[in-house]
CSV table of C-alpha atoms in Angstrom, one decimal:
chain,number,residue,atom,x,y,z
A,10,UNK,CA,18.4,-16.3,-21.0
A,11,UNK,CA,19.3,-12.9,-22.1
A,12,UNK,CA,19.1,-9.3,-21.1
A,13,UNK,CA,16.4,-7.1,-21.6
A,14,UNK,CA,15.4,-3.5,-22.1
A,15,UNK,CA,12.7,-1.9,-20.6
A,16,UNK,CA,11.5,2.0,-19.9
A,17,UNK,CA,11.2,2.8,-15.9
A,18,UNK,CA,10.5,5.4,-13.9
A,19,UNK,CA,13.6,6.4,-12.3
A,20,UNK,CA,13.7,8.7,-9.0
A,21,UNK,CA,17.6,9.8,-9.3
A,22,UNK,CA,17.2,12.3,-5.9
A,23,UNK,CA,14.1,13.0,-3.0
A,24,UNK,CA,12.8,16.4,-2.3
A,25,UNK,CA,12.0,18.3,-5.8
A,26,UNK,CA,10.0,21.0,-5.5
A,27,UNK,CA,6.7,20.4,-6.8
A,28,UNK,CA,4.5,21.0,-8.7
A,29,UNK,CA,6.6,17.6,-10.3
A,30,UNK,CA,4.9,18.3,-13.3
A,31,UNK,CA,7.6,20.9,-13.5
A,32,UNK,CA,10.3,19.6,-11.7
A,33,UNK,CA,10.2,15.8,-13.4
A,34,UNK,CA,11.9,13.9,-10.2
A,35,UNK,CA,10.6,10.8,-11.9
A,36,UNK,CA,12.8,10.9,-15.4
A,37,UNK,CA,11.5,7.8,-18.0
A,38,UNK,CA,14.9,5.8,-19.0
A,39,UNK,CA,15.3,3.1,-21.0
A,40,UNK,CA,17.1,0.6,-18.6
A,41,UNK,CA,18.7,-3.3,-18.8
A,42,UNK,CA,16.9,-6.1,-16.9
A,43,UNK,CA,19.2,-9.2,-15.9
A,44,UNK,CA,17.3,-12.1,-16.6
A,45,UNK,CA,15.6,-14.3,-13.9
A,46,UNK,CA,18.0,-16.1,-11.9
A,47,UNK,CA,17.2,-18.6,-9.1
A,48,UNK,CA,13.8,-18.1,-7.5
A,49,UNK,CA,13.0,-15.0,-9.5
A,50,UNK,CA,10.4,-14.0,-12.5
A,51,UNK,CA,10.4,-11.7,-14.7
A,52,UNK,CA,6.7,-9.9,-15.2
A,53,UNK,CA,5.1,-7.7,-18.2
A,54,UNK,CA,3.9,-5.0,-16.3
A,55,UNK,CA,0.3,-4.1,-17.0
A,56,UNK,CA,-1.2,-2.3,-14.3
A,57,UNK,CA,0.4,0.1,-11.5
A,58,UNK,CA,-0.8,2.3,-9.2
A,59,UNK,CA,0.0,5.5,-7.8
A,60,UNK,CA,0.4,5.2,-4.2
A,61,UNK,CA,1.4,7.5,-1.2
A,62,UNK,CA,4.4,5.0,-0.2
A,63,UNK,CA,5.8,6.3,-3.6
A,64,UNK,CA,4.8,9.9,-2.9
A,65,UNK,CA,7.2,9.5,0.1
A,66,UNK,CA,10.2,8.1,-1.4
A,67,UNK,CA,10.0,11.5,-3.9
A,68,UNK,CA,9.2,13.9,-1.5
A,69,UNK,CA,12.0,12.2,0.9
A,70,UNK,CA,9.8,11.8,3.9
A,71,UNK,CA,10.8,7.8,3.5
A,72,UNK,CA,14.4,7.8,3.1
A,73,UNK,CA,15.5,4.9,0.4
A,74,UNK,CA,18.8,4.6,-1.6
A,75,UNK,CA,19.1,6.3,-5.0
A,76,UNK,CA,19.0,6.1,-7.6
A,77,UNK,CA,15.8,3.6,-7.7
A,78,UNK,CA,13.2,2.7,-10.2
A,79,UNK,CA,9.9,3.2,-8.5
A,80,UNK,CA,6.6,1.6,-8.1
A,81,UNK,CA,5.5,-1.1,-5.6
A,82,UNK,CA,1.8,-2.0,-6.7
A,83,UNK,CA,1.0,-3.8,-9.5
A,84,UNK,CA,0.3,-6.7,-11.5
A,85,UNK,CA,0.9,-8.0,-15.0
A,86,UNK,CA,2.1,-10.8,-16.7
A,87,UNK,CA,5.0,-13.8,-16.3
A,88,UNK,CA,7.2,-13.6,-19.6
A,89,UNK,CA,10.2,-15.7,-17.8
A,90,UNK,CA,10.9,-18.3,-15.0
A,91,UNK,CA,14.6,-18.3,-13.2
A,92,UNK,CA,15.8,-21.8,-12.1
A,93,UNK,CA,13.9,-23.8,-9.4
A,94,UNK,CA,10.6,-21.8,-10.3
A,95,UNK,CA,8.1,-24.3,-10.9
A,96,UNK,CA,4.7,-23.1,-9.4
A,97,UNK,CA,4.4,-20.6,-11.8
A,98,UNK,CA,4.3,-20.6,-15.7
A,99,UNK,CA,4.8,-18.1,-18.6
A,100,UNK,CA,1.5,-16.4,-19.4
A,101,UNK,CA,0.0,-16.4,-15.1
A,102,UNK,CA,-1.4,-13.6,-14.3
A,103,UNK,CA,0.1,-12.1,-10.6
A,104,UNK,CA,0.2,-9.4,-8.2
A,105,UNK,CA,3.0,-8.3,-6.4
A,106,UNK,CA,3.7,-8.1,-2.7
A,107,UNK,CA,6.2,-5.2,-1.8
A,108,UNK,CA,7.2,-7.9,1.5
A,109,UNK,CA,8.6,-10.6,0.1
A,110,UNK,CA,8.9,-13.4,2.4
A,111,UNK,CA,11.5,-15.6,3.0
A,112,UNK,CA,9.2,-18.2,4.9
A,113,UNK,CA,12.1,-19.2,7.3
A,114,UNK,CA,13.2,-16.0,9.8
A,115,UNK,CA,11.2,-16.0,13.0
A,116,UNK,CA,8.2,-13.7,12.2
A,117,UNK,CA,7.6,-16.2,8.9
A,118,UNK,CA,7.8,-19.5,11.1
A,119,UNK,CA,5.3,-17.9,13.4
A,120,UNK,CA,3.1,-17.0,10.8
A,121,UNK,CA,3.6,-13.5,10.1
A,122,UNK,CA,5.5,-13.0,6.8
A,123,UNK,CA,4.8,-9.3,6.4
A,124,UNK,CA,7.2,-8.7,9.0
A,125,UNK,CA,9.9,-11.0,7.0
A,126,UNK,CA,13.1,-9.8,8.3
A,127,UNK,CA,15.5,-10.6,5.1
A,128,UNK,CA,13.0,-9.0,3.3
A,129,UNK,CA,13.2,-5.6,5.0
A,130,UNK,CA,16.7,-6.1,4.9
A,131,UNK,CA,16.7,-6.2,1.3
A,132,UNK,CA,13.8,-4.2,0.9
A,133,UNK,CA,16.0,-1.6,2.8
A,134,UNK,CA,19.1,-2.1,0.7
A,135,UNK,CA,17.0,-1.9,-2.6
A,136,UNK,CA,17.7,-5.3,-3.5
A,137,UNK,CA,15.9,-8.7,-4.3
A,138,UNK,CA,14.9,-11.2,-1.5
A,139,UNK,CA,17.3,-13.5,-4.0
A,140,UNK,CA,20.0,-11.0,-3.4
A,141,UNK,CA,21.6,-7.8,-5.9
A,142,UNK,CA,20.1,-5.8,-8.0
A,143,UNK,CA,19.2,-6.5,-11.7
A,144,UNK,CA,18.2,-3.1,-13.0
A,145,UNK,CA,21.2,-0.8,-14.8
A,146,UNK,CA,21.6,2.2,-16.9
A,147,UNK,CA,24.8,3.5,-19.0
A,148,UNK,CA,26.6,0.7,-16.6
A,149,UNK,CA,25.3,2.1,-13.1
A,150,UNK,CA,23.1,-0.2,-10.9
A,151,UNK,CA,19.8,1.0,-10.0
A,152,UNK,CA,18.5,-0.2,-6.6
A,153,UNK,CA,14.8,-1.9,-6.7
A,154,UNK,CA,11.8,-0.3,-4.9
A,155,UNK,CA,10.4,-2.8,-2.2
A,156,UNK,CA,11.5,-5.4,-4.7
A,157,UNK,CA,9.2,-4.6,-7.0
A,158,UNK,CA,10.3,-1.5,-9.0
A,159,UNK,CA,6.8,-2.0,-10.9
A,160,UNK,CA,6.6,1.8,-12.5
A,161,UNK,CA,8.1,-0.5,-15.9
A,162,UNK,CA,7.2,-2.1,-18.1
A,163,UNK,CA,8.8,-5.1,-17.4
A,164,UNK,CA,10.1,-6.2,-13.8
A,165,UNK,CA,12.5,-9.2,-12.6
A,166,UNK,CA,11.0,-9.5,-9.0
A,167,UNK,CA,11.6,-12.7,-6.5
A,168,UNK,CA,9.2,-15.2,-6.6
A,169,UNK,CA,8.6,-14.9,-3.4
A,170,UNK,CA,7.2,-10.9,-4.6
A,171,UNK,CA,4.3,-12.3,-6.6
A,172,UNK,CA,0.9,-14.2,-5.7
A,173,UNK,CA,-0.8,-15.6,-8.8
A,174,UNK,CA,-4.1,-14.0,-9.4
A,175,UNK,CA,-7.6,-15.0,-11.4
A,176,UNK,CA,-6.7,-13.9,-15.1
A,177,UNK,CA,-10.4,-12.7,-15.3
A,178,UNK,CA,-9.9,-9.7,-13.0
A,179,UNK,CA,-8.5,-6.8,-14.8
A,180,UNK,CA,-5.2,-5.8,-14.3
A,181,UNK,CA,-6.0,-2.4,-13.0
A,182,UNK,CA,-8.1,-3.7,-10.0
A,183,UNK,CA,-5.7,-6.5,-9.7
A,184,UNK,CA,-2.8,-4.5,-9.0
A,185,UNK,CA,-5.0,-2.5,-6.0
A,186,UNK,CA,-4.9,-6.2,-4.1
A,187,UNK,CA,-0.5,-6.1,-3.7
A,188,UNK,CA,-0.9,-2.8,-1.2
A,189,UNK,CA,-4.3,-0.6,-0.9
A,190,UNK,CA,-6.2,-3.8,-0.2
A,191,UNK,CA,-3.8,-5.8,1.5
A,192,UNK,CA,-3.2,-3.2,4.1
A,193,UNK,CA,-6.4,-1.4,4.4
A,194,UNK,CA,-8.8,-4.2,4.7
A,195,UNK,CA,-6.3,-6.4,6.7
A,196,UNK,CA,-5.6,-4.0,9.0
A,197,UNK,CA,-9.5,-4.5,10.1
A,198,UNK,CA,-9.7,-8.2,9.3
A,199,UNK,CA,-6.8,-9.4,10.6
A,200,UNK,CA,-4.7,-6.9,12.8
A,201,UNK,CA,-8.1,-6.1,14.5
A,202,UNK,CA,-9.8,-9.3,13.7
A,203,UNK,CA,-12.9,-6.9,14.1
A,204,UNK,CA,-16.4,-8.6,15.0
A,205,UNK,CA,-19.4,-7.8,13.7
A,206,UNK,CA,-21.4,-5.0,15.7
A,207,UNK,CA,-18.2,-3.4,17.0
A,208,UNK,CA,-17.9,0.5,16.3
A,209,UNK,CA,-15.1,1.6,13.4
A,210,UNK,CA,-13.9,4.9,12.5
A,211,UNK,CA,-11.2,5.0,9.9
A,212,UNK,CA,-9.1,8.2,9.9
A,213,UNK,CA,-7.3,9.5,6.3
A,214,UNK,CA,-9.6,8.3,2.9
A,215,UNK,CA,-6.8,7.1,0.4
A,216,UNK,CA,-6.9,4.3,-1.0
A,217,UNK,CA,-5.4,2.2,2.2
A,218,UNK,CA,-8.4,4.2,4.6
A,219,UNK,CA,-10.9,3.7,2.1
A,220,UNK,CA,-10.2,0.0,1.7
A,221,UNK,CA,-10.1,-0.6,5.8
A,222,UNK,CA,-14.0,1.0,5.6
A,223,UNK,CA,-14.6,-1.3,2.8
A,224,UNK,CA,-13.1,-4.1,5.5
A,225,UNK,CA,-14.8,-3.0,8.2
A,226,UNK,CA,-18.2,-3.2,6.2
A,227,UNK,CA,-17.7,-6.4,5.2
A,228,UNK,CA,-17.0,-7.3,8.9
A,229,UNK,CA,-19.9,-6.2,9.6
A,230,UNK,CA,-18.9,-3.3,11.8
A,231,UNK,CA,-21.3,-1.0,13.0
A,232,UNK,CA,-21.4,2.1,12.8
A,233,UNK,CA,-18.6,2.7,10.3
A,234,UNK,CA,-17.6,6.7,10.8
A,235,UNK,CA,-15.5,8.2,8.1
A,236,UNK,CA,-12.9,10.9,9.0
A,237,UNK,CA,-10.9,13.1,6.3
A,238,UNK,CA,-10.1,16.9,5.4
A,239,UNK,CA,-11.6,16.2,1.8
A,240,UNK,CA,-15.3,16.5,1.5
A,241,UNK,CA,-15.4,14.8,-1.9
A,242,UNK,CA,-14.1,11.6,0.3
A,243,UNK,CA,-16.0,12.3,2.7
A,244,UNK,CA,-19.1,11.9,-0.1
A,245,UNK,CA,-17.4,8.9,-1.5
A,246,UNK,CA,-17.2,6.8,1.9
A,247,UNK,CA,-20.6,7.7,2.1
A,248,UNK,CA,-21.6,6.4,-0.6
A,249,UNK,CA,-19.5,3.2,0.1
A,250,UNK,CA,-21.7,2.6,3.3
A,251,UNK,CA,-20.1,5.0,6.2
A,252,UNK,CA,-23.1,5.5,8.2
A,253,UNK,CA,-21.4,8.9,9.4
A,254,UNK,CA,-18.5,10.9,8.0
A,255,UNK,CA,-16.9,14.2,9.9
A,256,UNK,CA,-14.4,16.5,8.5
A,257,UNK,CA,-11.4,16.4,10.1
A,258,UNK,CA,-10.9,20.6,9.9
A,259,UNK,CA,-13.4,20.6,12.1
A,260,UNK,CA,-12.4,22.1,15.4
A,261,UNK,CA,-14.8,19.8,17.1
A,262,UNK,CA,-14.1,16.3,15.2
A,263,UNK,CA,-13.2,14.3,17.8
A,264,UNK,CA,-16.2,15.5,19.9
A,265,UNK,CA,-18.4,14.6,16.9
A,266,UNK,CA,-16.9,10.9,16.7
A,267,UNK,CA,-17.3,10.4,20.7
A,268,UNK,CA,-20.6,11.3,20.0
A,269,UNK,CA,-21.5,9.5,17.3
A,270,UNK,CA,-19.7,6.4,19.2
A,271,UNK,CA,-21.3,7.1,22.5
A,272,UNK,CA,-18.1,7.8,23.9
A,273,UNK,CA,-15.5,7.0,21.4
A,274,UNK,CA,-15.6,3.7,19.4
A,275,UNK,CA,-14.1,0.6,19.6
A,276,UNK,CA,-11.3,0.5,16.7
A,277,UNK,CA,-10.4,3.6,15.5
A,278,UNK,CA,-7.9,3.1,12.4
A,279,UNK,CA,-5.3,6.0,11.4
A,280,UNK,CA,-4.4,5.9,7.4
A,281,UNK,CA,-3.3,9.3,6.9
A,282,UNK,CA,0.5,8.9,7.9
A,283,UNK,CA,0.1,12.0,9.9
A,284,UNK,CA,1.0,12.5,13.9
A,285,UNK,CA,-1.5,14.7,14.0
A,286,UNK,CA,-4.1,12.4,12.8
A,287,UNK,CA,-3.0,9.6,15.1
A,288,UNK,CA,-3.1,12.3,17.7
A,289,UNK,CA,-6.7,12.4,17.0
A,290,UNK,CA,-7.3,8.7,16.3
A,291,UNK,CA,-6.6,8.3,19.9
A,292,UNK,CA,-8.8,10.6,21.4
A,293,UNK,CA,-11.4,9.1,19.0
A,294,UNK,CA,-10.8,5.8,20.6
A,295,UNK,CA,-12.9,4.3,24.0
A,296,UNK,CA,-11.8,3.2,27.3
A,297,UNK,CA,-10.5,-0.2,26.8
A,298,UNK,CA,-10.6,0.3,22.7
A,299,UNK,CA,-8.0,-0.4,20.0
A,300,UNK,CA,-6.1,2.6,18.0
A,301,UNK,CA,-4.0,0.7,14.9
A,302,UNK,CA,-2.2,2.8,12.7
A,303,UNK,CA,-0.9,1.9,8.9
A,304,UNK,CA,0.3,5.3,8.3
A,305,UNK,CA,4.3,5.7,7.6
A,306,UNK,CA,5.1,9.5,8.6
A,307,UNK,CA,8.5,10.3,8.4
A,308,UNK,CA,10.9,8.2,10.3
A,309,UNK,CA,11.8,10.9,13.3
A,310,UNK,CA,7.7,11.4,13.7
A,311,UNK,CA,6.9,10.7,17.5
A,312,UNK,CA,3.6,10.4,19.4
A,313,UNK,CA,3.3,11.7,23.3
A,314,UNK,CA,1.0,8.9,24.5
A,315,UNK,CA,-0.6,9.8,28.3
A,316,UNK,CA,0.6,6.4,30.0
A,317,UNK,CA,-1.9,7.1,32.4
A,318,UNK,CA,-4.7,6.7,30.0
A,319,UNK,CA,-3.1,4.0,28.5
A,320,UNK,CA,-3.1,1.8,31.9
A,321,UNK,CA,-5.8,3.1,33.5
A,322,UNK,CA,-8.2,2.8,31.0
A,323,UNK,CA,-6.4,-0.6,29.3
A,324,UNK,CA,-6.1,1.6,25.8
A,325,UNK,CA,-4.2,-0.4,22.9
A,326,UNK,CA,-2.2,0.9,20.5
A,327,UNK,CA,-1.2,-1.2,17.4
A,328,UNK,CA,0.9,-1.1,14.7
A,329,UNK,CA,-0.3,-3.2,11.2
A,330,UNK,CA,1.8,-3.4,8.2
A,331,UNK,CA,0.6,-4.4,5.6
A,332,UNK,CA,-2.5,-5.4,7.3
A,333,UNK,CA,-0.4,-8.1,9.1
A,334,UNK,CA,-1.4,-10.0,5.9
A,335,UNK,CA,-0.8,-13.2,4.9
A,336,UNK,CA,-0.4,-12.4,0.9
A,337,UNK,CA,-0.9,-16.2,-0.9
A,338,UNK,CA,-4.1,-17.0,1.6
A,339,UNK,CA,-5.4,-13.1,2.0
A,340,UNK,CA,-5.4,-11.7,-2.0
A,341,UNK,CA,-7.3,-14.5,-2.9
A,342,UNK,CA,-9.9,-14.2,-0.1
A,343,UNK,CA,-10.2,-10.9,-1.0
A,344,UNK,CA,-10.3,-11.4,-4.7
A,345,UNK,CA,-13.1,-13.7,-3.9
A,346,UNK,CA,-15.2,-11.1,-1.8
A,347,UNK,CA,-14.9,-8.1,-4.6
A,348,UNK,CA,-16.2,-10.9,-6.9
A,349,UNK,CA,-19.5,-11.5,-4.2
A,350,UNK,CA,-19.7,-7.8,-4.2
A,351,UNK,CA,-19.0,-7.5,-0.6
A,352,UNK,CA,-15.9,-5.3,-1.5
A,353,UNK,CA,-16.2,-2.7,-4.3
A,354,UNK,CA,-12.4,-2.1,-5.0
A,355,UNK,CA,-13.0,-0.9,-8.2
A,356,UNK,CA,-15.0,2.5,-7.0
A,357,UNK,CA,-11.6,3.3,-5.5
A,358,UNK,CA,-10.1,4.0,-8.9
A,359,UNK,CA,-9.9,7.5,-9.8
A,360,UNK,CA,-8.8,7.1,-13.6
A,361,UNK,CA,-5.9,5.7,-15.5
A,362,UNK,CA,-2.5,7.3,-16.6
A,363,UNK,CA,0.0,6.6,-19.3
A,364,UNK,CA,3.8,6.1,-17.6
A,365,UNK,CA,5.3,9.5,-19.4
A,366,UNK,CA,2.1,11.1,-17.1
A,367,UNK,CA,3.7,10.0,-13.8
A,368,UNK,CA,5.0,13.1,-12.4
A,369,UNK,CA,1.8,15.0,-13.4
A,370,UNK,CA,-0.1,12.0,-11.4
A,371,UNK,CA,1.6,12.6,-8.6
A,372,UNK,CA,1.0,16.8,-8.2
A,373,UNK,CA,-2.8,14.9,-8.2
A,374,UNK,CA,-1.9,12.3,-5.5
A,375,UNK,CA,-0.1,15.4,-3.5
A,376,UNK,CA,-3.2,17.4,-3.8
A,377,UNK,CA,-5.9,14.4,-2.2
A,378,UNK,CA,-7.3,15.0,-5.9
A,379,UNK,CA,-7.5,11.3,-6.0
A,380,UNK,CA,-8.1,7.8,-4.7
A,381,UNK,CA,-6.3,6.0,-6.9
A,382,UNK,CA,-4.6,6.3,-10.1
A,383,UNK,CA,-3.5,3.6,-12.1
A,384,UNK,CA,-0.4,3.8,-15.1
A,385,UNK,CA,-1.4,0.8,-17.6
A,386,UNK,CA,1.1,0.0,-20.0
C-alpha cells in the first residue's frame, strides 16, 4: 500500500464574508491520502452533496478544528481495503455515514449508534473512528470532516463510515441517503415512529425538511402541512404531496397551522436550525403532541420553554440526530422505498456542480436557491 494524491476542498478558516464566490473559503489543493490501515477503506468519490452541516462549518456557526477538508455526504466507489476489512471488496458501491459507530459504547449496545460516543469524540477532534488523521498538505495534517472529508475525490474513511449500497442507484441519489434522507425521513419514522392518520407539519424545506415530509407521507400521516419562508418550496412540497403549505413570514403562521390541525398537530418537526423556528414549531404543536427538532443552530442558541405548558399539557420535546437512525438496516429500507416510489428522493435534487464550483454552490445554498446540489466527480 502506498500513498495517494487527491484534489479536496479545504476550509483553512470559518467566517469569510460572502458572497464565497468572492471570498473562496473553500481553496481546491492537491493533498496526500495515507493508505487504508486497519478497519479503514479508501473510496473514489463520485457523488457529494452540498449540505447546510457544511454551510455551518464555513460560516462558523458549527465550530470544528482547521484546517479540514470538507464534505460529509456522499458515495462513490471502494478502490482499497485496510487489514481486517473483509465485508467489503474493491469495486462496492457505498454511502457514507458522517456517525461512524463503534458498536461497543453504551448508546451502540442499546441500539442507538448515531449517538456513538468514540465517534463524536473523533468526529469532534477531526479524526477517524480508527484514530489520526490521514489527509496532509506541504507536510501539515488536515483534520477529517465527520470522518468523511467527501468534497475529494478520493477519501480513506473507517469502515465503520460506509454502508454498501445497490450499484444500480446512481451515485448522485445515492449519496442523499448518508445525511438528507437519513435524518429527515428517520426523524418521522423512527424518532417519532409516526402512525398513520396522525397530523405532521415539518418546519424549514431543505433537503433534511423536505425528506421528513417525504417520511411522513409514506407513513401515512395525515394531513402533511408544509412550513418555510421560500414560496418556490413551498410549491415544491406541494407538489410532493403536502396537503397544506404556509409561509413562515406570515405574521399569522402559527394560527394558520392550529387551524389547519384543529388546534395544533400531533408531530411538528423543526429542520430549519433556527430558534426562532423551533420557537414556532412549538406553538404549532397540540396539547399532549411531540415537537422534534434536527436543526443544529449554533452551539450557544437557547430555547425559553413555558414549563407550565410543558407539564400541564404533557408537551414533548425531542431531539433526533440523524433521524436516530440505524445506518446498515435504515439506508437500505429506504433505498428500497424510493425504488417502490413511495419516496421520490430524486425531486430533491436541484442540479449538479463540478468541485472547482463549490464556493459558488454554496452563495446558492446560503440564499435557499436550492434543495440540493450535488458535486460529481
Amino acid at each position: 500500500m502506498t500513498r495517494t494524491t487527491t484534489r479536496a476542498a479545504v476550509l483553512r478558516a470559518m467566517g469569510a464574508a460572502r458572497p464565497y464566490a468572492e471570498s473562496r473559503p473553500l481553496s481546491i489543493e492537491t493533498v496526500t491520502l495515507d493508505p487504508p490501515g486497519p478497519g479503514e477503506v479508501r473510496v473514489a468519490i463520485k457523488a457529494a452533496g452540498l449540505c447546510h452541516s457544511d454551510l455551518s462549518v464555513i460560516n462558523g456557526d458549527r465550530p470544528r478544528p482547521m484546517p479540514m477538508a470538507l464534505g460529509h455526504e456522499a458515495a462513490g466507489i471502494v478502490e482499497e481495503l485496510g487489514a481486517g476489512v473483509t465485508d467489503l471488496a474493491v469495486g462496492d458501491h457505498v454511502a457514507m455515514v458522517f456517525m461512524p459507530s463503534c458498536g461497543h459504547c453504551n448508546p451502540c449496545a442499546e441500539g442507538r449508534p448515531a449517538l456513538c460516543e468514540p465517534g463524536a469524540a473523533a468526529n469532534g477532534r477531526g479524526e477517524l473512528l480508527t484514530g489520526g488523521k490521514r489527509i496532509h498538505h506541504d507536510g501539515e495534517d488536515l483534520n477529517h470532516h465527520l470522518g468523511c472529508s467527501a468534497f475529494a475525490e478520493r477519501a480513506v474513511v473507517s469502515r465503520r463510515s460506509l454502508v454498501k449500497i445497490d450499484p444500480a442507484l446512481s451515485f448522485e441519489e445515492a449519496a442523499l441517503f448518508g445525511c438528507a434522507v437519513l435524518t429527515g425521513v428517520g426523524a418521522v419514522v423512527n424518532t417519532a415512529r409516526i402512525r398513520a392518520g396522525q397530523s405532521a407539519v415539518v418546519v424549514g424545506l431543505g433537503g433534511v425538511g423536505l425528506a421528513s415530509v417525504l417520511g411522513a407521507l409514506a407513513s401515512g400521516a395525515s394531513p402533511v402541512i408544509a412550513v418555510d419562508l421560500s414560496e418556490d418550496k413551498l410549491a415544491l412540497a406541494r407538489t410532493l404531496g403536502a396537503v397544506q403549505t404556509v409561509n413562515a413570514s406570515d405574521p399569522d403562521a402559527v394560527d394558520q397551522v392550529r387551524a389547519l390541525t384543529n388546534g395544533g398537530a400531533d408531530f411538528v418537526f423543526e429542520m430549519a436550525g433556527s430558534v426562532r423556528a423551533l420557537e414556532a414549531a412549538w406553538k404549532m404543536t397540540r396539547r399532549g403532541g411531540t415537537t422534534i427538532t434536527a436543526g443544529l443552530p449554533p452551539p450557544d442558541a437557547a430555547l425559553p420553554v413555558n414549563v407550565v405548558s410543558l407539564v400541564g399539557e404533557e408537551r414533548t420535546l425531542k431531539g433526533s440526530y440523524i433521524g436516530t437512525c440505524v445506518p446498515s438496516r435504515d439506508i437500505p429500507r429506504y433505498v428500497a422505498l424510493y425504488r417502490q416510489g413511495r419516496l421520490p428522493i430524486d425531486r430533491l435534487m436541484s442540479g449538479t456542480i463540478p468541485l472547482d464550483d463549490i464556493n459558488a454552490g454554496f452563495d446558492r445554498l446560503h440564499a435557499g436557491e436550492v434543495v440540493r446540489l450535488v458535486v460529481t466527480f
